CSV table of C-alpha atoms (C1' of nucleotides) in Angstrom, one decimal:
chain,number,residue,atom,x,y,z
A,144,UNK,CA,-13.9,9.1,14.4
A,145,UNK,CA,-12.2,7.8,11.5
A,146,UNK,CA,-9.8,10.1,9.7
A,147,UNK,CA,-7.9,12.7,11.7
A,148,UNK,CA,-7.2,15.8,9.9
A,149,UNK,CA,-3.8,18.0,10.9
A,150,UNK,CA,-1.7,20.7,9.9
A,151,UNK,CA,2.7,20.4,10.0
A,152,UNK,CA,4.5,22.6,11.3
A,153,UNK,CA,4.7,24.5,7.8
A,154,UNK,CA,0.7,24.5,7.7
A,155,UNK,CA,0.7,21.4,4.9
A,156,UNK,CA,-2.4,19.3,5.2
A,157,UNK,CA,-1.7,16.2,7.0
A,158,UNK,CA,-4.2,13.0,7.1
A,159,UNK,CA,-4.0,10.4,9.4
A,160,UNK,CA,-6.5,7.7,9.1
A,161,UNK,CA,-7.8,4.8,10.5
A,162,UNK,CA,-9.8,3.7,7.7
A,163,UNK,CA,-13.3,4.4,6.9
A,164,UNK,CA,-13.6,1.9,4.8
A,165,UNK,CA,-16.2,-0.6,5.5
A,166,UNK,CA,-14.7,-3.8,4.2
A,167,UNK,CA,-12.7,-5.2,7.5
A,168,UNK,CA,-9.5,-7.3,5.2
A,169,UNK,CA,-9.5,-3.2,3.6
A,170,UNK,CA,-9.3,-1.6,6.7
A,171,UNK,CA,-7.1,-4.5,8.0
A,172,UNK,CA,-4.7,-4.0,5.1
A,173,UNK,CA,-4.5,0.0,5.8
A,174,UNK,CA,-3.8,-0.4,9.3
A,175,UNK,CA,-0.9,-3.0,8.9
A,176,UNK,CA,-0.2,-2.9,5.1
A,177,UNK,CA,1.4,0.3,4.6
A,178,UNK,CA,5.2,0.3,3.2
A,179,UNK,CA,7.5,-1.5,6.0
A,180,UNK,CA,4.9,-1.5,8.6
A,181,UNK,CA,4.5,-5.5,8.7
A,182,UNK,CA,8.4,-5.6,8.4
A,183,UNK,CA,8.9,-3.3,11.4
A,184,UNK,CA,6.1,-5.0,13.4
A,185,UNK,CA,7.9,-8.0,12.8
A,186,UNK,CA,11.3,-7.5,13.5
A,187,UNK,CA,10.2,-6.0,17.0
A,188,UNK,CA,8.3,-9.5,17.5
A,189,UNK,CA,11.5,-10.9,20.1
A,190,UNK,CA,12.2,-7.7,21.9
A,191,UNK,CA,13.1,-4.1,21.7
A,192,UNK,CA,15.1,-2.5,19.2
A,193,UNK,CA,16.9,0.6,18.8
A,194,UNK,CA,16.3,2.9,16.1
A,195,UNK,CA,19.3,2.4,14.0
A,196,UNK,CA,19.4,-1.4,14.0
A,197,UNK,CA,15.8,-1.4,13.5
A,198,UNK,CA,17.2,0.5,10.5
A,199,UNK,CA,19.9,-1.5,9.4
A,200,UNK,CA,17.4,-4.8,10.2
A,201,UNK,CA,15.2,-3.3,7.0
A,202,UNK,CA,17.4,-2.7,4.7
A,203,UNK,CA,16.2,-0.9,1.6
A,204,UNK,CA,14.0,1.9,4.0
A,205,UNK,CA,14.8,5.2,4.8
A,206,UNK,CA,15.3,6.8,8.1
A,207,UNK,CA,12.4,9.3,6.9
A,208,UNK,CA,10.3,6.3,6.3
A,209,UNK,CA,10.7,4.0,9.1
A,210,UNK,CA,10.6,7.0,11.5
A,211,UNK,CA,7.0,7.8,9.9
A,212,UNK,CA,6.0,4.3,10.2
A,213,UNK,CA,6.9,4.0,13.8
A,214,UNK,CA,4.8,7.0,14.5
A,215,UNK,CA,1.9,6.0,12.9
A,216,UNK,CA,2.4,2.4,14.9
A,217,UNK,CA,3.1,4.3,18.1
A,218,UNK,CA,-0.4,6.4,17.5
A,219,UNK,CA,-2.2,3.2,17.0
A,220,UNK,CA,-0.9,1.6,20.0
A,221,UNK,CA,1.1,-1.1,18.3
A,222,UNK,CA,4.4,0.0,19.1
A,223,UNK,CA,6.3,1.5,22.4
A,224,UNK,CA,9.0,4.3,22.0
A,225,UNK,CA,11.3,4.8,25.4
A,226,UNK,CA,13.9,7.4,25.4
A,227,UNK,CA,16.8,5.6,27.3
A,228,UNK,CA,19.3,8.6,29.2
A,229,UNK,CA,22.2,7.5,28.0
A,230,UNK,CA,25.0,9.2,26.1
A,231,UNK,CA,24.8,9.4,23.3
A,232,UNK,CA,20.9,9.2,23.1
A,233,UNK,CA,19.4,6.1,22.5
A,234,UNK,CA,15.9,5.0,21.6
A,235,UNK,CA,13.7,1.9,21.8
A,236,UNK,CA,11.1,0.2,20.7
A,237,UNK,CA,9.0,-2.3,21.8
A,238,UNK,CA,6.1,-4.3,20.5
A,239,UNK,CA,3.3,-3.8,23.0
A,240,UNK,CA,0.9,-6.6,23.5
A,241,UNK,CA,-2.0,-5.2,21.7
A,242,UNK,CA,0.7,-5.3,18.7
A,243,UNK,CA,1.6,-8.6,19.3
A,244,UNK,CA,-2.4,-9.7,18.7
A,245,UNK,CA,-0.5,-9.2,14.4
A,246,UNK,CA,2.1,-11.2,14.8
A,247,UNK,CA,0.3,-14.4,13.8
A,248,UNK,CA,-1.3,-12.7,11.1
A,249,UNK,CA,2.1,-11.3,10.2
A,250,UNK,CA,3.3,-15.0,10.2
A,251,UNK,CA,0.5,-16.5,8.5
A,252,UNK,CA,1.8,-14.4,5.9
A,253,UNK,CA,5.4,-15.2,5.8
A,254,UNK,CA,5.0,-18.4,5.6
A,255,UNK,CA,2.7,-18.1,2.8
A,256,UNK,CA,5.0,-15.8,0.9
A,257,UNK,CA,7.8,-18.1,1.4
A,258,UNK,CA,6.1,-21.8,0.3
A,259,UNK,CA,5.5,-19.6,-3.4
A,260,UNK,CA,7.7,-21.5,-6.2
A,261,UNK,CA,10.2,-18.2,-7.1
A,262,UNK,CA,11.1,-17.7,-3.8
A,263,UNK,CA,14.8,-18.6,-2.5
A,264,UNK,CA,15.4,-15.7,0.2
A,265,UNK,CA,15.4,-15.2,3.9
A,266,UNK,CA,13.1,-13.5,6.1
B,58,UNK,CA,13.3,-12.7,-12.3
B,59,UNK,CA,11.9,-10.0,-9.7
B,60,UNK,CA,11.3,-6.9,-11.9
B,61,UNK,CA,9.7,-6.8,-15.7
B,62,UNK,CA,9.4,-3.5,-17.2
B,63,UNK,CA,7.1,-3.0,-20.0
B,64,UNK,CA,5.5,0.4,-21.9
B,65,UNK,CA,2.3,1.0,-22.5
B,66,UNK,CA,0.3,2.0,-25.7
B,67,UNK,CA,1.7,5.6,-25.2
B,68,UNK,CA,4.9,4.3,-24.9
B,69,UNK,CA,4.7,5.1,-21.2
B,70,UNK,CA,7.3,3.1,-18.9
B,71,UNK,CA,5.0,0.5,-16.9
B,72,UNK,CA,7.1,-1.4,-13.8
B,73,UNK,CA,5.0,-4.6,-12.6
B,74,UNK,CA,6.9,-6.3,-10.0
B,75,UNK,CA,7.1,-9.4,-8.0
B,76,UNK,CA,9.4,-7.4,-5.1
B,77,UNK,CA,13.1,-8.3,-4.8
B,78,UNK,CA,12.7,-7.0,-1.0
B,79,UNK,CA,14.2,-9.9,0.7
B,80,UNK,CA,11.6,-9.5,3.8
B,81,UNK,CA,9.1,-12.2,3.3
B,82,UNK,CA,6.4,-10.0,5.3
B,83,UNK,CA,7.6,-7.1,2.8
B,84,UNK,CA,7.2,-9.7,0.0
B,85,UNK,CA,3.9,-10.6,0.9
B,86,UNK,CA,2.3,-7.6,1.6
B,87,UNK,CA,3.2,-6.1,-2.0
B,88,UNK,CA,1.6,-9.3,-3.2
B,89,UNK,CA,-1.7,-9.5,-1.9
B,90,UNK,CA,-1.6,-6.0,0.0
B,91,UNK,CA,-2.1,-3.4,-2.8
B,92,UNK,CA,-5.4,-1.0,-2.4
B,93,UNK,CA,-8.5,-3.6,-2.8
B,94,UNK,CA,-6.7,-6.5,-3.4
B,95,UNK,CA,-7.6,-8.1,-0.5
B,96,UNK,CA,-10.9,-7.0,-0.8
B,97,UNK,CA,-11.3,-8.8,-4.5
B,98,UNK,CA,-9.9,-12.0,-3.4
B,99,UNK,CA,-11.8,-11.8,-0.3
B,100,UNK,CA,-15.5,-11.5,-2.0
B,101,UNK,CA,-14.4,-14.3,-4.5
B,102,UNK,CA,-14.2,-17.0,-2.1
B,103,UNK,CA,-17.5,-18.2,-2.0
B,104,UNK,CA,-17.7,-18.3,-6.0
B,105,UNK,CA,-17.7,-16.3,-9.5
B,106,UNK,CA,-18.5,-13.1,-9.5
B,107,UNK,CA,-19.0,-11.0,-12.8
B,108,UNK,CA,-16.9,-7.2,-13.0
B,109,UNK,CA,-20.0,-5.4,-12.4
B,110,UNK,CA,-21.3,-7.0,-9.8
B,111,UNK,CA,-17.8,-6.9,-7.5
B,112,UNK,CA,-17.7,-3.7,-8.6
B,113,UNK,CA,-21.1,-3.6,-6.6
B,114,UNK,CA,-19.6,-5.4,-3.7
B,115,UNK,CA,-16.5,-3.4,-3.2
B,116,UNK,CA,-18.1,-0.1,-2.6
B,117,UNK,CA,-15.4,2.6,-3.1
B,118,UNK,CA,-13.2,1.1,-5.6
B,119,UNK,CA,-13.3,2.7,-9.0
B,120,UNK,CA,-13.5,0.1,-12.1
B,121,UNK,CA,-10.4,1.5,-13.1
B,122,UNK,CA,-9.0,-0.1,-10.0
B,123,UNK,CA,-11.2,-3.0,-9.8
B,124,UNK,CA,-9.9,-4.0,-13.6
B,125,UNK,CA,-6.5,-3.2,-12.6
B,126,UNK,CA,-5.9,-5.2,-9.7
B,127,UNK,CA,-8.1,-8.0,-11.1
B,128,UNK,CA,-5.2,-7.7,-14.7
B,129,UNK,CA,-2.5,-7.8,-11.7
B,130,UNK,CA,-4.2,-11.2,-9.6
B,131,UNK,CA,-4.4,-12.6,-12.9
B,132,UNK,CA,-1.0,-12.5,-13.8
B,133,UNK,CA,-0.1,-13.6,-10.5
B,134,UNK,CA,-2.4,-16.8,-10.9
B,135,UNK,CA,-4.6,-15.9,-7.8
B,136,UNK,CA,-7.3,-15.3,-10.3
B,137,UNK,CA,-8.7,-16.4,-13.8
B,138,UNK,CA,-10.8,-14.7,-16.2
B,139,UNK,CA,-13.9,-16.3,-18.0
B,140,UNK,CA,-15.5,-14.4,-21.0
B,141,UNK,CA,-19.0,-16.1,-21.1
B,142,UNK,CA,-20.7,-16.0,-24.4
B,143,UNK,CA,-23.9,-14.2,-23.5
B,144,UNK,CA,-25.5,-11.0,-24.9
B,145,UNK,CA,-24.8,-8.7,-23.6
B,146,UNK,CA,-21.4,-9.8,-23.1
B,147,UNK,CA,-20.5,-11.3,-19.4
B,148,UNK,CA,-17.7,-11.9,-17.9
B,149,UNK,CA,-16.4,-14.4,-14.3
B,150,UNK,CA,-13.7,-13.8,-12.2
B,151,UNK,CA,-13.2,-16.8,-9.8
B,152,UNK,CA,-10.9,-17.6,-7.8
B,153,UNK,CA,-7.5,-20.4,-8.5
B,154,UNK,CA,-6.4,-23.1,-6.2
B,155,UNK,CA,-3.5,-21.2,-5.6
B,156,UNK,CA,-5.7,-17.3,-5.1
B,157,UNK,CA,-7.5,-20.0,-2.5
B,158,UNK,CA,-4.3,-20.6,-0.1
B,159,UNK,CA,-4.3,-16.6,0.6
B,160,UNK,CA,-7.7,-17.4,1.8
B,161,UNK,CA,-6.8,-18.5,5.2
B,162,UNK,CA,-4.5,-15.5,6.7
B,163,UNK,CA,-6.6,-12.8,5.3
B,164,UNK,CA,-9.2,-14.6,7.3
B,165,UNK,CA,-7.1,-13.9,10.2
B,166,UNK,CA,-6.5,-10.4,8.9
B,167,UNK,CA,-10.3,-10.1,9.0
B,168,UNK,CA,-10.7,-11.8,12.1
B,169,UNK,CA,-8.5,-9.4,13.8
B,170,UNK,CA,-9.2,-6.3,12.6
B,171,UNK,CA,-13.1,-7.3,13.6
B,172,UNK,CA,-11.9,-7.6,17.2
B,173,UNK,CA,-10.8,-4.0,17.3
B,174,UNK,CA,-12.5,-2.1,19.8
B,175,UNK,CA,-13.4,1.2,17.4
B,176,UNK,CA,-15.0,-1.3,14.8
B,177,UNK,CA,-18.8,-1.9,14.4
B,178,UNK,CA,-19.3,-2.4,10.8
B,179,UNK,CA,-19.5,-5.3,8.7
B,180,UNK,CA,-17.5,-7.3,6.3
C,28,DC,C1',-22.0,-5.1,-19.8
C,29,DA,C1',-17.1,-4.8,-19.3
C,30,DG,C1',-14.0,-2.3,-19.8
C,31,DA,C1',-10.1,1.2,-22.2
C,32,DA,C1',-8.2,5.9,-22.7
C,33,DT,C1',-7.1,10.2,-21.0
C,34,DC,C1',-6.3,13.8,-17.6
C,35,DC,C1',-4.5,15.5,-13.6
C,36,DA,C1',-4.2,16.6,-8.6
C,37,DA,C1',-2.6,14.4,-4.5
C,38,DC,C1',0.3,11.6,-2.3
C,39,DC,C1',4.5,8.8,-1.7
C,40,DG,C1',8.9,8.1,-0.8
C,41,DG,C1',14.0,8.5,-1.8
C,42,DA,C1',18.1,11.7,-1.6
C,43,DT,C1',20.3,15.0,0.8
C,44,DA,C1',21.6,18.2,4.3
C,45,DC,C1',21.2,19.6,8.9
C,46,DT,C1',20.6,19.3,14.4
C,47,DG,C1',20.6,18.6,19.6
D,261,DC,C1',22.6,8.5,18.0
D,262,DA,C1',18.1,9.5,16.5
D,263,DG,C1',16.0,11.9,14.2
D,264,DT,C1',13.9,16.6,11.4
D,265,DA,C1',13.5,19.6,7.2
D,266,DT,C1',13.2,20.3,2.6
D,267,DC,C1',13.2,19.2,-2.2
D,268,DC,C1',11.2,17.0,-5.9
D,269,DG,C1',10.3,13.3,-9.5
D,270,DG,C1',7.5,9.4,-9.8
D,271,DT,C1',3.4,6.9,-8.9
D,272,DT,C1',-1.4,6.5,-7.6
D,273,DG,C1',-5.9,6.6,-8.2
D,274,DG,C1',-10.3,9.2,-8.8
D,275,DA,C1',-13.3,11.5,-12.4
D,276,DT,C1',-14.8,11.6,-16.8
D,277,DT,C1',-15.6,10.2,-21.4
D,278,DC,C1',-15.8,6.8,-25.0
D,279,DT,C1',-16.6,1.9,-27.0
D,280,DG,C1',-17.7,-2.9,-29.0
DNA sequence: CAGAATCCAACCGGATACTG
DNA sequence: CAGTATCCGGTTGGATTCTG
């Protein structure tokens, strides 16, 4: 079981995948590389996070985006979601522990990324 | 200096970036996270390797891919180019000093995605 | 051998508007 | 608040063909 075929809910072709591909740094990079997925993973690194911070924490993302990369996370166990009954409606999320195995990884990179010459930003 | 936009021989608009995104992780991942990027610094490490035969190696990838990322690590400095004068023409990709400090967190990358439990191929 | 050129379908992802 | 739905232009990347 590597790629999960599925239809929307307007019958479009949707493929979710875990990588078939052979090469474990490939398959490594499709399962935590994708657009804002290391960024999410990593701002959820000291406790849960509500949607709309989580938002405003990634700036430059879309709603649309960081709710698909939360679902994809969520599928692949990284990530928690709890609906708190509050009012108004308020979600979480939290890292779970199998999605805290990344976070050195994720690390390992920053600190990388940050020790190259034409870098002057914050994380 | 984040953004340099160039056209092509068609005169087609060409954007290579080095990422203004101001999340490190975000940073890093469009750095050394692009389809089979990893995968061409990965099965450098241990020495040159001509086009053809990584080619070989990275099962999957099309040339077209294999030479662009290999243009892209290039420019970056991970990688350098070697035209060999032979006949029929050769040419080395090896890896830089620099390409060789990316080494160490894709091995954790590697490492981890080993350890998941759906995985029983190899490297 | 090591690419470059071209074509084109599929996918990605931002903008916008709407909802319980 | 936390999304969903839809639109749609831009990019991606595989297939194929050609070359010095």
């Amino acid at each position: 079981m590597y790629a999960r075929v599925e239809n929307d809910t307007k019958g479009r072709r949707q493929v979710f995948e875990a990588c078939a591909e052979p090469c474990a740094i490939e398959r490594g990079m499709r399962m935590i590389g994708g657009k804002w997925t290391g960024s999410i993973l990593w701002h959820l690194k000291d406790g849960p996070v509500r949607f709309n911070d989580l938002s405003r924490m990634i700036g430059g993302a879309s709603k649309k985006m960081i709710t698909e990369r939360l679902r994809q996370l969520e599928a692949r166990g990284l990530v928690r979601r709890e609906v708190m009954d509050t009012a108004p409606i308020s979600v979480q999320y939290e890292i779970t522990d199998f999605g805290r195995t990344a976070i050195g990884f994720l690390d390992a990179l920053r600190a990388w990324t940050e020790s190259l010459p034409q870098d002057t930003s914050a994380p």
